[in-house]
Short mmCIF file of C-alpha atoms in Angstrom, two decimals:
data_model
loop_
_atom_site.label_atom_id
_atom_site.label_comp_id
_atom_site.label_asym_id
_atom_site.label_seq_id
_atom_site.Cartn_x
_atom_site.Cartn_y
_atom_site.Cartn_z
CA GLY A 1 -2.20 -8.26 12.78
CA SER A 2 1.46 -7.40 13.03
CA LYS A 3 2.32 -8.44 9.36
CA ILE A 4 -0.51 -5.89 8.34
CA ASP A 5 1.20 -3.59 10.77
CA SER A 6 4.63 -4.03 9.19
CA LEU A 7 3.55 -3.68 5.45
CA PHE A 8 1.66 -0.39 6.42
CA LEU A 9 5.02 1.16 7.77
CA GLU A 10 6.94 -0.83 4.75
CA THR A 11 4.62 1.06 2.50
CA ILE A 12 5.19 4.57 3.79
CA GLU A 13 8.81 4.03 4.15
CA GLN A 14 8.94 3.37 0.41
CA ILE A 15 6.86 6.25 -0.88
CA ILE A 16 8.77 8.85 1.68
CA ARG A 17 12.00 7.30 0.26
CA ALA A 18 11.04 7.74 -3.50
CA SER A 19 9.63 11.56 -2.47
CA TYR A 20 13.47 12.20 -1.51
CA SER A 21 15.21 10.14 -4.27
CA ASP A 22 16.38 11.27 -8.02
CA LYS A 23 14.49 10.01 -11.37
CA MET A 24 16.22 6.55 -11.46
CA GLU A 25 15.79 5.47 -7.75
CA LYS A 26 12.20 6.71 -7.36
CA LEU A 27 10.85 3.94 -9.77
CA ALA A 28 12.21 1.15 -8.19
CA PHE A 29 10.86 2.64 -4.46
CA LEU A 30 7.66 3.27 -6.16
CA LYS A 31 7.42 -0.10 -7.50
CA ALA A 32 8.44 -1.35 -4.29
CA ALA A 33 5.47 0.69 -2.33
CA SER A 34 2.85 -0.57 -5.07
CA THR A 35 4.18 -4.22 -4.34
CA LYS A 36 3.88 -3.66 -0.61
CA LEU A 37 0.54 -1.96 -1.05
CA ASP A 38 -1.11 -5.17 -2.22
CA LEU A 39 0.29 -7.52 0.06
CA LEU A 40 -1.02 -5.42 2.36
CA LYS A 41 -4.76 -5.37 0.51
CA PHE A 42 -4.41 -9.10 0.63
CA PHE A 43 -3.55 -9.45 4.42
CA LEU A 44 -6.56 -7.05 5.20
CA GLN A 45 -8.65 -9.22 3.21
CA LEU A 46 -7.59 -12.31 4.66
CA ALA A 47 -8.31 -10.73 7.91
CA TRP A 48 -11.74 -9.92 7.32
CA GLU A 49 -12.65 -12.89 5.85
CA ILE A 50 -11.57 -14.94 9.00
CA LYS A 51 -13.97 -12.34 10.94
CA SER A 52 -10.52 -10.71 12.60
CA LEU A 53 -12.04 -7.42 10.87
CA ASP A 54 -15.43 -6.12 10.65
CA ASN A 55 -17.07 -5.02 7.49
CA LYS A 56 -17.21 -1.17 7.99
CA LYS A 57 -13.20 -1.21 9.17
CA TYR A 58 -12.85 -3.52 5.97
CA ILE A 59 -14.62 -1.18 3.83
CA LEU A 60 -13.27 2.06 5.17
CA LEU A 61 -9.60 0.60 4.78
CA SER A 62 -9.96 -0.66 1.35
CA GLU A 63 -11.13 2.69 -0.17
CA LYS A 64 -8.31 4.41 1.28
CA LEU A 65 -5.47 1.82 0.36
CA ASN A 66 -7.70 1.70 -3.72
CA GLU A 67 -6.73 5.55 -3.36
CA ILE A 68 -3.51 5.32 -2.39
CA GLY A 69 -3.11 2.52 -5.05
CA LYS A 70 -4.27 5.06 -7.97
CA MET A 71 -2.13 7.77 -7.00
CA LEU A 72 0.79 5.57 -7.03
CA GLY A 73 0.06 4.30 -10.54
CA GLY A 74 -0.04 7.52 -11.57
CA TRP A 75 3.20 8.82 -10.17
CA ILE A 76 4.72 5.60 -11.71
CA LYS A 77 3.35 6.27 -15.23
CA ALA A 78 4.23 9.97 -14.87
CA ILE A 79 7.70 8.76 -14.16
CA LYS A 80 8.06 6.50 -17.24
#
């Protein structure tokens, strides 16, 4: 649970840093945010599989995280 909380905060931190950075730094922060987001998804799935997270919460979180992933991917493509 604490790892999931930490990854949430680290992902948000990288996104905020990217929003205030110049183009060269922005890409590095966005890639870091994307990696953290992937790790977050993995740990949430793990929590769901060991029944620490119920189906309803897992589905809701997964949908939101997938949408964030699409936004990050679009932002990364736009910079490249």
